[in-house]
Coordinates of C-alpha atoms in Angstrom, one line a residue:
L857 CA 1.7 -5.0 8.6
V858 CA 1.2 -7.4 6.5
L859 CA 3.7 -8.8 8.9
S860 CA 5.5 -10.1 5.9
L861 CA 8.5 -8.9 4.1
A862 CA 6.0 -7.4 1.7
W863 CA 5.3 -4.2 3.6
L864 CA 8.8 -3.7 4.7
G865 CA 9.7 -3.1 1.1
P866 CA 11.0 -5.4 -1.6
A867 CA 13.6 -8.0 -0.7
L868 CA 16.8 -8.3 -2.4
G869 CA 16.1 -10.9 -5.1
G870 CA 16.8 -12.0 -8.6
E871 CA 16.3 -10.1 -11.8
D872 CA 15.3 -11.8 -15.0
K873 CA 17.6 -11.6 -17.9
D874 CA 17.1 -8.7 -20.3
E875 CA 17.9 -10.2 -23.7
E876 CA 18.7 -6.9 -25.4
V877 CA 21.2 -5.9 -22.7
I878 CA 22.8 -9.3 -22.8
E879 CA 23.3 -9.0 -26.6
E880 CA 24.8 -5.5 -26.0
E881 CA 27.2 -6.9 -23.4
E882 CA 28.2 -9.7 -25.7
K883 CA 29.1 -7.2 -28.4
E884 CA 31.3 -5.2 -26.1
K885 CA 33.4 -8.2 -24.9
K886 CA 37.1 -8.1 -25.8
K887 CA 37.2 -10.6 -28.6
D888 CA 41.0 -10.7 -28.7
E889 CA 41.4 -11.4 -24.9
V890 CA 43.3 -14.7 -24.3
L891 CA 42.1 -16.4 -21.2
T892 CA 44.2 -18.9 -19.1
D893 CA 43.6 -20.8 -15.9
E894 CA 45.2 -18.0 -13.9
I895 CA 42.9 -16.9 -11.1
K896 CA 42.8 -13.2 -10.5
E897 CA 41.1 -11.4 -7.5
E898 CA 39.1 -8.3 -7.1
D899 CA 38.5 -7.2 -3.4
N900 CA 39.3 -10.8 -2.2
V901 CA 36.8 -12.3 -4.6
L902 CA 38.0 -14.8 -7.2
V903 CA 37.3 -13.7 -10.7
L904 CA 36.2 -16.9 -12.5
H905 CA 35.6 -17.9 -16.1
E906 CA 35.4 -21.1 -18.1
H907 CA 39.2 -21.4 -18.3
N908 CA 39.9 -21.2 -14.6
F909 CA 36.7 -22.5 -13.0
A910 CA 38.0 -26.1 -12.7
R911 CA 41.2 -25.0 -11.1
A912 CA 39.3 -22.9 -8.6
L913 CA 37.2 -25.9 -7.6
S914 CA 40.3 -28.1 -7.2
E915 CA 42.1 -25.5 -5.0
H916 CA 39.3 -24.5 -2.7
Q917 CA 37.3 -26.9 -0.5
L918 CA 34.3 -24.6 -0.2
L919 CA 33.7 -22.1 -3.0
L920 CA 30.6 -19.8 -3.0
V921 CA 30.2 -18.4 -6.5
E922 CA 28.0 -15.5 -7.5
F923 CA 26.7 -15.6 -11.0
Y924 CA 26.0 -12.0 -11.9
A925 CA 25.2 -9.5 -14.7
P926 CA 27.1 -6.2 -14.9
W927 CA 23.9 -4.3 -15.6
C928 CA 21.9 -5.9 -12.7
G929 CA 21.0 -3.5 -10.0
H930 CA 20.6 -6.2 -7.3
C931 CA 24.1 -7.5 -8.2
Q932 CA 25.6 -4.0 -7.9
R933 CA 24.0 -3.6 -4.4
L934 CA 25.2 -7.0 -3.3
A935 CA 28.8 -6.4 -4.5
P936 CA 30.1 -4.5 -1.4
A937 CA 28.6 -7.0 1.1
F938 CA 30.0 -9.9 -1.0
A939 CA 33.5 -8.4 -1.0
Q940 CA 33.4 -7.7 2.7
A941 CA 32.3 -11.3 3.4
A942 CA 35.2 -12.5 1.2
A943 CA 37.7 -10.4 3.2
E944 CA 36.4 -11.6 6.6
L945 CA 36.6 -15.3 5.6
R946 CA 40.1 -14.8 4.2
N947 CA 41.3 -13.0 7.3
E948 CA 40.1 -15.8 9.6
S949 CA 42.0 -18.4 7.4
S950 CA 38.7 -20.2 6.6
P951 CA 38.7 -22.9 3.9
A952 CA 35.8 -21.1 2.4
R953 CA 36.4 -18.6 -0.5
L954 CA 34.1 -16.5 -2.6
G955 CA 34.2 -16.2 -6.4
K956 CA 32.2 -14.5 -9.1
V957 CA 31.3 -15.2 -12.7
D958 CA 30.0 -12.7 -15.2
A959 CA 27.2 -14.9 -16.6
T960 CA 26.5 -12.6 -19.5
A961 CA 30.1 -13.2 -20.8
Q962 CA 30.6 -16.7 -19.6
T963 CA 27.6 -18.2 -21.2
A964 CA 28.9 -21.8 -21.2
L965 CA 29.1 -21.7 -17.4
A966 CA 25.7 -20.0 -17.1
T967 CA 24.1 -22.7 -19.2
E968 CA 25.9 -25.5 -17.3
F969 CA 24.6 -24.3 -14.0
G970 CA 21.1 -23.3 -15.1
I971 CA 21.5 -19.6 -14.4
T972 CA 18.2 -17.7 -15.3
S973 CA 18.2 -14.8 -12.9
Y974 CA 20.7 -12.5 -11.2
P975 CA 22.3 -12.7 -8.8
T976 CA 22.4 -16.5 -8.3
L977 CA 24.7 -17.9 -5.7
K978 CA 25.9 -21.5 -5.6
L979 CA 28.2 -23.4 -3.2
F980 CA 30.7 -25.9 -4.6
R981 CA 32.1 -28.4 -2.1
D982 CA 35.2 -30.5 -2.4
G983 CA 35.5 -29.8 -6.1
N984 CA 32.1 -31.3 -6.9
R985 CA 30.9 -29.6 -10.1
T986 CA 27.8 -31.6 -10.8
H987 CA 25.8 -30.9 -7.6
P988 CA 26.3 -27.4 -6.3
L989 CA 24.2 -26.3 -3.3
A990 CA 21.9 -23.3 -3.7
Y991 CA 22.7 -20.4 -1.3
T992 CA 19.9 -20.0 1.2
G993 CA 21.3 -17.3 3.6
R994 CA 20.8 -13.6 3.9
L995 CA 22.3 -11.3 1.3
D996 CA 24.4 -9.2 3.6
S997 CA 28.1 -9.7 4.7
Q998 CA 27.3 -11.1 8.1
G999 CA 24.7 -13.5 6.7
I1000 CA 27.1 -14.8 4.0
V1001 CA 29.9 -15.3 6.6
L1002 CA 27.7 -17.2 9.0
W1003 CA 26.3 -19.4 6.3
M1004 CA 29.8 -20.3 5.1
Q1005 CA 31.2 -20.8 8.6
R1006 CA 28.4 -23.3 9.4
R1007 CA 29.5 -25.3 6.3
A1008 CA 33.2 -25.0 6.9
G1009 CA 33.1 -26.3 10.4
P1010 CA 30.8 -28.4 12.7
S1011 CA 27.3 -27.0 12.6
A1012 CA 26.8 -27.9 16.2
T1013 CA 29.1 -27.9 19.3
L1014 CA 29.7 -31.3 20.9
L1015 CA 28.7 -31.2 24.6
E1016 CA 30.2 -34.0 26.7
D1017 CA 29.5 -33.2 30.3
T1018 CA 27.0 -31.4 32.6
D1019 CA 29.2 -28.4 33.3
T1020 CA 29.9 -27.9 29.6
I1021 CA 26.2 -28.2 28.6
A1022 CA 25.1 -25.8 31.5
D1023 CA 27.7 -23.2 30.4
F1024 CA 26.5 -23.6 26.8
I1025 CA 22.8 -23.1 27.8
N1026 CA 23.7 -20.0 29.8
S1027 CA 25.9 -18.5 27.1
K1028 CA 22.9 -17.2 25.0
D1029 CA 19.3 -16.1 25.4
L1030 CA 18.4 -19.1 23.2
V1031 CA 20.2 -22.3 22.2
V1032 CA 19.2 -25.5 20.5
I1033 CA 20.6 -28.9 21.7
G1034 CA 20.1 -32.2 20.0
F1035 CA 20.2 -35.2 22.4
F1036 CA 20.9 -38.3 20.3
K1037 CA 21.8 -41.9 21.4
D1038 CA 23.9 -42.1 18.2
L1039 CA 25.4 -38.9 16.8
R1040 CA 26.3 -40.8 13.6
G1041 CA 22.7 -41.9 13.1
E1042 CA 20.2 -40.5 10.5
A1043 CA 18.3 -38.4 13.0
A1044 CA 21.5 -36.7 14.2
Q1045 CA 22.7 -36.0 10.7
A1046 CA 19.3 -34.4 9.8
F1047 CA 19.7 -32.3 13.0
F1048 CA 23.2 -31.1 11.8
D1049 CA 21.7 -30.2 8.4
V1050 CA 19.1 -28.0 10.2
A1051 CA 21.9 -26.4 12.2
A1052 CA 23.8 -25.6 9.0
E1053 CA 20.8 -23.7 7.6
M1054 CA 19.6 -21.9 10.7
V1055 CA 22.7 -19.7 11.1
D1056 CA 21.0 -17.2 13.4
M1057 CA 20.7 -19.8 16.2
T1058 CA 23.4 -21.6 18.2
F1059 CA 23.3 -25.4 18.1
G1060 CA 24.8 -28.0 20.3
A1061 CA 24.7 -31.8 20.3
A1062 CA 24.9 -34.4 23.2
E1063 CA 25.2 -38.2 23.3
A1064 CA 26.2 -39.0 26.9
A1065 CA 23.6 -40.9 28.9
E1066 CA 24.1 -38.7 32.0
L1067 CA 23.0 -35.7 29.9
F1068 CA 19.8 -37.4 28.9
Q1069 CA 19.1 -38.0 32.5
A1070 CA 20.0 -34.5 33.6
Y1071 CA 17.4 -33.0 31.4
G1072 CA 14.7 -35.5 31.9
L1073 CA 15.0 -37.3 28.5
S1074 CA 14.8 -40.9 27.6
A1075 CA 14.9 -40.9 23.8
D1076 CA 16.3 -38.8 21.0
T1077 CA 15.0 -35.2 21.5
V1078 CA 15.7 -31.8 20.2
C1079 CA 15.5 -29.2 23.0
L1080 CA 15.1 -25.4 22.8
F1081 CA 16.4 -23.6 25.8
K1082 CA 15.3 -20.0 26.4
K1083 CA 15.8 -17.3 29.0
F1084 CA 12.3 -16.1 28.4
D1085 CA 8.8 -17.6 28.3
E1086 CA 9.0 -21.4 28.5
K1087 CA 12.6 -22.2 29.6
Q1088 CA 12.8 -25.6 27.9
T1089 CA 10.7 -26.9 25.0
N1090 CA 11.2 -30.5 23.9
F1091 CA 10.7 -31.8 20.4
P1092 CA 10.9 -35.6 20.5
V1093 CA 12.1 -37.4 17.4
D1094 CA 9.5 -39.8 16.1
P1095 CA 11.0 -43.3 16.1
A1096 CA 9.1 -44.3 13.0
R1097 CA 9.3 -41.2 10.9
G1098 CA 12.7 -40.0 12.1
L1099 CA 13.6 -36.3 12.2
D1100 CA 11.7 -34.1 9.6
T1101 CA 14.1 -31.2 8.9
A1102 CA 11.4 -28.9 7.5
E1103 CA 9.1 -29.5 10.5
L1104 CA 11.9 -29.1 13.0
T1105 CA 12.9 -25.8 11.3
R1106 CA 9.3 -24.6 11.5
L1107 CA 9.0 -25.5 15.2
L1108 CA 12.3 -23.8 16.1
R1109 CA 11.2 -20.7 14.3
V1110 CA 7.9 -20.6 16.0
H1111 CA 9.1 -21.3 19.5
S1112 CA 12.2 -19.1 19.3
L1113 CA 9.9 -16.1 19.2
Q1114 CA 8.7 -14.4 22.4
L1115 CA 5.0 -15.1 23.1
V1116 CA 4.3 -11.4 22.3
M1117 CA 6.8 -9.7 20.0
E1118 CA 7.4 -6.0 19.6
F1119 CA 7.7 -4.9 16.0
T1120 CA 11.1 -3.3 15.6
N1121 CA 13.8 -3.1 13.0
E1122 CA 15.7 -5.8 14.9
T1123 CA 12.8 -8.2 15.3
S1124 CA 11.2 -7.9 11.9
N1125 CA 13.2 -10.7 10.3
Q1126 CA 12.3 -13.1 13.1
I1127 CA 8.7 -12.2 12.8
F1128 CA 8.6 -12.8 9.0
S1129 CA 10.8 -15.9 8.9
A1130 CA 8.6 -17.8 11.4
K1131 CA 5.9 -18.1 8.7
I1132 CA 3.1 -18.1 11.2
P1133 CA -0.2 -18.0 9.2
H1134 CA -1.9 -15.2 11.2
H1135 CA -0.7 -12.1 13.0
M1136 CA -2.7 -10.4 15.8
L1137 CA -1.6 -6.8 16.1
L1138 CA -2.0 -4.4 19.0
F1139 CA -1.4 -0.8 17.8
L1140 CA -0.6 1.5 20.6
N1141 CA 1.3 4.7 21.5
K1142 CA 4.1 3.7 23.9
S1143 CA 4.3 7.2 25.3
S1144 CA 0.8 6.6 26.9
S1145 CA 0.9 4.6 30.1
E1146 CA -2.8 3.9 29.7
Q1147 CA -2.3 2.3 26.4
L1148 CA 0.7 0.4 27.6
S1149 CA -1.5 -1.3 30.2
L1150 CA -3.5 -2.9 27.4
Q1151 CA -0.6 -5.3 26.8
D1152 CA -1.7 -7.4 29.8
G1153 CA -4.8 -8.7 28.2
F1154 CA -3.1 -9.0 24.9
R1155 CA -0.4 -11.3 26.4
A1156 CA -3.0 -13.3 28.4
A1157 CA -4.8 -14.1 25.1
A1158 CA -1.6 -15.2 23.3
G1159 CA -0.8 -18.5 25.1
G1160 CA -3.5 -20.6 23.4
F1161 CA -2.5 -19.6 19.8
R1162 CA 1.3 -20.3 19.7
G1163 CA 2.2 -21.4 16.2
E1164 CA -1.2 -20.5 14.7
V1165 CA -1.3 -16.7 15.5
L1166 CA 1.7 -14.5 16.3
F1167 CA 0.9 -11.6 18.7
V1168 CA 2.8 -8.4 17.9
V1169 CA 2.8 -5.0 19.5
V1170 CA 3.2 -2.1 17.1
D1171 CA 4.2 1.4 18.4
V1172 CA 2.5 3.9 16.2
T1173 CA 5.0 6.6 17.1
G1174 CA 8.0 4.3 16.6
H1175 CA 9.1 1.7 14.0
G1176 CA 5.4 0.9 13.3
A1177 CA 4.6 4.4 12.0
D1178 CA 5.7 3.4 8.5
V1179 CA 3.2 0.5 8.2
L1180 CA 0.1 2.5 9.2
P1181 CA -0.8 3.4 5.6
F1182 CA -1.0 -0.3 4.8
F1183 CA -3.9 -0.5 7.2
G1184 CA -5.5 2.8 6.2
M1185 CA -4.7 4.1 9.7
T1186 CA -3.0 7.1 11.4
A1187 CA -1.4 7.3 14.8
A1188 CA -4.6 8.8 16.1
D1189 CA -6.4 5.5 15.6
A1190 CA -4.4 3.9 18.4
P1191 CA -5.1 1.9 20.5
T1192 CA -6.7 -0.6 18.1
L1193 CA -6.5 -4.2 17.1
R1194 CA -6.1 -5.9 13.7
L1195 CA -5.7 -9.6 12.6
V1196 CA -3.9 -10.3 9.4
R1197 CA -4.2 -13.5 7.4
M1198 CA -0.7 -13.8 5.9
E1199 CA -1.5 -15.9 2.8
N1200 CA -3.6 -13.2 1.2
N1201 CA -3.0 -10.1 3.4
R1202 CA -6.6 -9.9 4.4
K1203 CA -7.1 -7.7 7.5
Y1204 CA -9.8 -8.2 10.1
Q1205 CA -11.1 -5.7 12.7
M1206 CA -13.4 -5.9 15.7
E1207 CA -16.7 -4.0 15.3
Q1208 CA -15.7 -2.3 18.6
D1209 CA -12.2 -2.7 20.0
D1210 CA -12.3 -4.7 23.2
F1211 CA -8.8 -5.3 24.8
S1212 CA -9.8 -8.0 27.3
D1213 CA -8.1 -11.4 26.9
S1214 CA -11.5 -13.2 26.5
A1215 CA -12.7 -10.8 23.8
I1216 CA -9.4 -11.1 21.9
R1217 CA -9.6 -14.9 22.0
T1218 CA -13.2 -14.9 20.9
F1219 CA -12.5 -12.6 18.0
I1220 CA -9.5 -14.6 16.8
R1221 CA -11.4 -17.9 16.9
A1222 CA -14.3 -16.3 15.0
V1223 CA -11.9 -15.2 12.2
L1224 CA -10.2 -18.6 12.1
D1225 CA -13.6 -20.2 11.8
G1226 CA -14.5 -18.0 8.8
K1227 CA -17.2 -16.1 10.7
V1228 CA -15.8 -12.6 10.2
K1229 CA -15.5 -10.8 6.9
P1230 CA -12.2 -9.0 6.1
R1231 CA -12.0 -5.2 6.2
L1232 CA -11.1 -4.0 2.7
L1233 CA -9.4 -0.6 2.1
S1234 CA -10.9 1.7 -0.4
A1235 CA -10.0 5.3 -1.3
E1236 CA -12.7 7.7 -2.4
P1237 CA -13.1 7.8 -6.2
P1238 CA -11.7 11.1 -7.7
E1239 CA -14.4 13.3 -9.2
D1240 CA -12.7 13.0 -12.6
W1241 CA -12.0 9.3 -12.4
D1242 CA -13.6 8.5 -15.8
T1243 CA -12.9 11.7 -17.7
R1244 CA -9.2 11.0 -18.6
P1245 CA -8.1 8.3 -21.0
V1246 CA -6.8 6.2 -18.0
K1247 CA -9.8 5.5 -15.7
V1248 CA -8.9 5.6 -12.0
L1249 CA -10.5 2.8 -10.1
V1250 CA -10.8 2.4 -6.3
G1251 CA -12.1 -0.5 -4.2
K1252 CA -15.6 0.9 -4.2
T1253 CA -15.9 1.2 -8.0
F1254 CA -13.8 -1.7 -9.2
E1255 CA -16.6 -4.3 -9.4
Q1256 CA -18.9 -2.2 -11.6
V1257 CA -16.2 -1.2 -14.1
A1258 CA -14.0 -4.4 -14.3
F1259 CA -17.0 -6.7 -14.6
D1260 CA -19.1 -4.6 -17.0
E1261 CA -20.2 -7.3 -19.5
T1262 CA -20.2 -4.8 -22.4
K1263 CA -16.6 -3.8 -22.1
N1264 CA -13.1 -5.3 -22.2
V1265 CA -11.2 -3.8 -19.3
F1266 CA -7.4 -3.7 -19.0
V1267 CA -6.3 -2.8 -15.4
K1268 CA -2.9 -1.8 -14.1
F1269 CA -2.5 -2.5 -10.3
Y1270 CA 0.3 -0.4 -9.1
A1271 CA 2.1 1.2 -6.1
P1272 CA 3.0 4.9 -6.2
W1273 CA 6.5 4.2 -5.0
C1274 CA 7.3 1.3 -7.4
P1275 CA 10.0 2.3 -10.0
H1276 CA 8.8 -0.3 -12.5
C1277 CA 5.3 1.2 -12.3
Q1278 CA 6.8 4.6 -12.9
A1279 CA 8.8 3.4 -15.8
M1280 CA 5.7 2.1 -17.6
A1281 CA 3.4 5.0 -16.8
A1282 CA 4.0 6.8 -20.1
A1283 CA 3.3 3.6 -22.1
W1284 CA 0.0 3.1 -20.2
E1285 CA -1.1 6.6 -20.8
E1286 CA -0.2 6.3 -24.5
L1287 CA -2.2 3.0 -24.7
A1288 CA -5.2 4.7 -23.1
E1289 CA -4.9 7.6 -25.6
R1290 CA -4.9 5.1 -28.5
Y1291 CA -8.1 3.5 -27.3
K1292 CA -10.0 6.4 -25.7
D1293 CA -12.6 6.4 -28.5
R1294 CA -13.3 2.7 -28.4
E1295 CA -16.5 2.1 -26.6
D1296 CA -15.7 -1.6 -25.9
I1297 CA -12.2 -1.1 -24.4
V1298 CA -11.4 0.6 -21.0
I1299 CA -7.8 1.2 -19.9
A1300 CA -7.7 1.7 -16.1
E1301 CA -5.4 1.7 -13.1
M1302 CA -5.8 1.1 -9.4
D1303 CA -3.4 2.1 -6.5
S1304 CA -3.3 -1.3 -4.7
T1305 CA -1.6 0.2 -1.6
A1306 CA -4.8 2.2 -0.9
N1307 CA -7.4 -0.2 -2.3
E1308 CA -8.2 -3.9 -1.7
L1309 CA -10.4 -6.4 -3.4
E1310 CA -12.2 -9.4 -1.9
N1311 CA -11.3 -12.0 -4.5
I1312 CA -8.2 -10.6 -6.1
T1313 CA -4.9 -10.4 -4.3
I1314 CA -2.0 -8.5 -5.8
H1315 CA 1.4 -9.8 -4.9
G1316 CA 3.7 -7.6 -6.9
Y1317 CA 3.8 -4.3 -8.9
P1318 CA 2.9 -3.6 -11.5
T1319 CA 0.3 -6.4 -12.0
L1320 CA -1.8 -6.3 -15.2
H1321 CA -5.2 -8.0 -15.4
Y1322 CA -7.5 -8.1 -18.4
F1323 CA -11.3 -8.6 -17.8
P1324 CA -13.0 -9.6 -21.1
A1325 CA -16.5 -8.5 -22.0
G1326 CA -19.3 -11.0 -21.5
P1327 CA -20.6 -13.2 -18.6
G1328 CA -18.5 -15.3 -16.4
R1329 CA -16.4 -12.8 -14.5
K1330 CA -13.2 -13.9 -16.4
M1331 CA -9.8 -12.5 -15.6
V1332 CA -6.5 -13.0 -17.6
E1333 CA -3.2 -12.0 -16.2
Y1334 CA -0.9 -10.2 -18.6
K1335 CA 2.8 -11.4 -18.4
S1336 CA 4.5 -10.2 -21.5
S1337 CA 6.4 -7.1 -22.5
R1338 CA 5.3 -3.7 -21.1
D1339 CA 5.3 -1.6 -24.2
V1340 CA 2.5 0.0 -26.2
E1341 CA 2.7 -2.2 -29.2
T1342 CA 2.6 -5.5 -27.3
F1343 CA -0.2 -4.1 -25.1
S1344 CA -2.1 -3.2 -28.3
K1345 CA -1.6 -6.6 -29.9
F1346 CA -2.8 -8.2 -26.7
L1347 CA -6.0 -6.2 -26.8
E1348 CA -6.6 -6.6 -30.5
N1349 CA -6.3 -10.4 -30.0
G1350 CA -9.0 -10.4 -27.3
G1351 CA -6.7 -10.9 -24.4
T1352 CA -4.1 -13.2 -25.9
L1353 CA -0.8 -13.0 -27.8
P1354 CA -0.1 -15.1 -30.9
E1355 CA 3.1 -16.5 -29.5
E1356 CA 3.5 -15.3 -25.9
P1357 CA 7.1 -15.9 -24.7
P1358 CA 7.9 -17.8 -21.4
V1359 CA 8.0 -15.6 -18.4
S1360 CA 11.7 -16.1 -17.9
E1361 CA 12.3 -14.6 -21.3
V1362 CA 10.1 -11.5 -20.9
R1363 CA 12.0 -8.4 -21.5
G1364 CA 11.9 -5.6 -19.0
Q1365 CA 11.8 -5.8 -15.2
P1366 CA 10.1 -8.3 -12.9
P1367 CA 7.4 -6.9 -10.6
C1368 CA 8.2 -5.1 -7.4
P1369 CA 7.3 -7.6 -4.7
G1370 CA 4.9 -7.0 -1.9
L1371 CA 2.1 -4.8 -0.6
S1372 CA 4.3 -2.2 1.0
P1373 CA 3.4 1.4 2.0
A1374 CA 6.8 2.6 1.0
P1375 CA 10.0 1.1 -0.3
A1376 CA 12.2 0.6 2.8
G1377 CA 14.4 -2.3 1.6
P1378 CA 17.4 -2.5 -0.6
G1379 CA 15.7 -3.9 -3.6
E1380 CA 13.8 -2.3 -6.4

């Protein structure tokens, strides 16, 4: 997959400031506009600026503020969801409100709150201006509402007797209950903090001694109750270390998943947010009863790897069809197995597929022990790969070209669907045309969705790497402006720029994230 947000398409994220656009926005501001502390609204969202910001903080206990730029595509896509969330919160008479600040016009506020990308969302509580909380929820209306509701009210339901706690456990497929001797203690407060963040789970809290006894507990413990797999999983609080919020969050993510997940549109977010380091994938055609039976051995192998390897079934004729190109596969290749190492997207394959539980366990252990080499994708080199100004590299030919000690090689790693790659294509062709007669300089490109390299992992598109001539297999990542003149200056200076600007000030667009076969998400 990678089973990571990568191959589902770019996530909705921030865009770096474009200085030229900001300057243009500044010029177009209404210079004669007189601002007061009056607070206007647009679609239930408070319109904030430096003159009414303090008033908004004083009037609203919880205020989530979006700092945006009018030209930002991500901000434009967020706007409907943000407005819908604002309306829902207002309709339920919540103390939480949503506001927005045009950070390109309100530069004093942008500077005060360290806004460097768009959109940036910050929560202001009880009028506190100096320590806003960064928004950590999903960027859709439901995610925003849930995140705000958890902060507006108790993040966990107080459970006081056996009937109430039993009803609570039966109310959902999965609930989390913190059993604490003192609900005002540090461990309980850390638990409530976790509950406030994990808005996709339902949390309860218990203090009564009879409830400890009813569930076989003697000390502070967080329990995960499920209607599948293990019915009750206990996470005791270490008396010496206390409750580690990051570790509890990780454990809850891992154990909230079914032992074997099916990859669907509904489960994908769970699969990715668990952050399990390896994914073992069974690709099958669910319309085949013979292939469906292979799930038995797959499930039997899964038990010993919980938390280390996530087992996922992928229907090649269903939701999983879109990810097949990422593996260089077609539906006809099913049934088959792959293991993915998430940190670098490396994929591993058995020499001969064996679907028995013992064979699967042996294969996984061999990969984890470093005894199996990854399977790297490579397209076939085009016949005319070196006849055009831009040389076309593939996995099989990359090494001999990029590390040719007699040449300086500048490579663009791209994805065919990436709009940023498409936008700079003409500049790259022009650059290659300019240097086509230079024997010591090669301008090249490689489709990273169809080709993989053993020692180079591409995390976003376009990624530009410069491989200087000479020994040592050196590589320099290019991070400046994507225009012909800056490219040329970089090459003429031997892979450096006289005064390269910080990344946050680079003009143009940030890379498209991820190794995705096609852009399926809302981002660019």
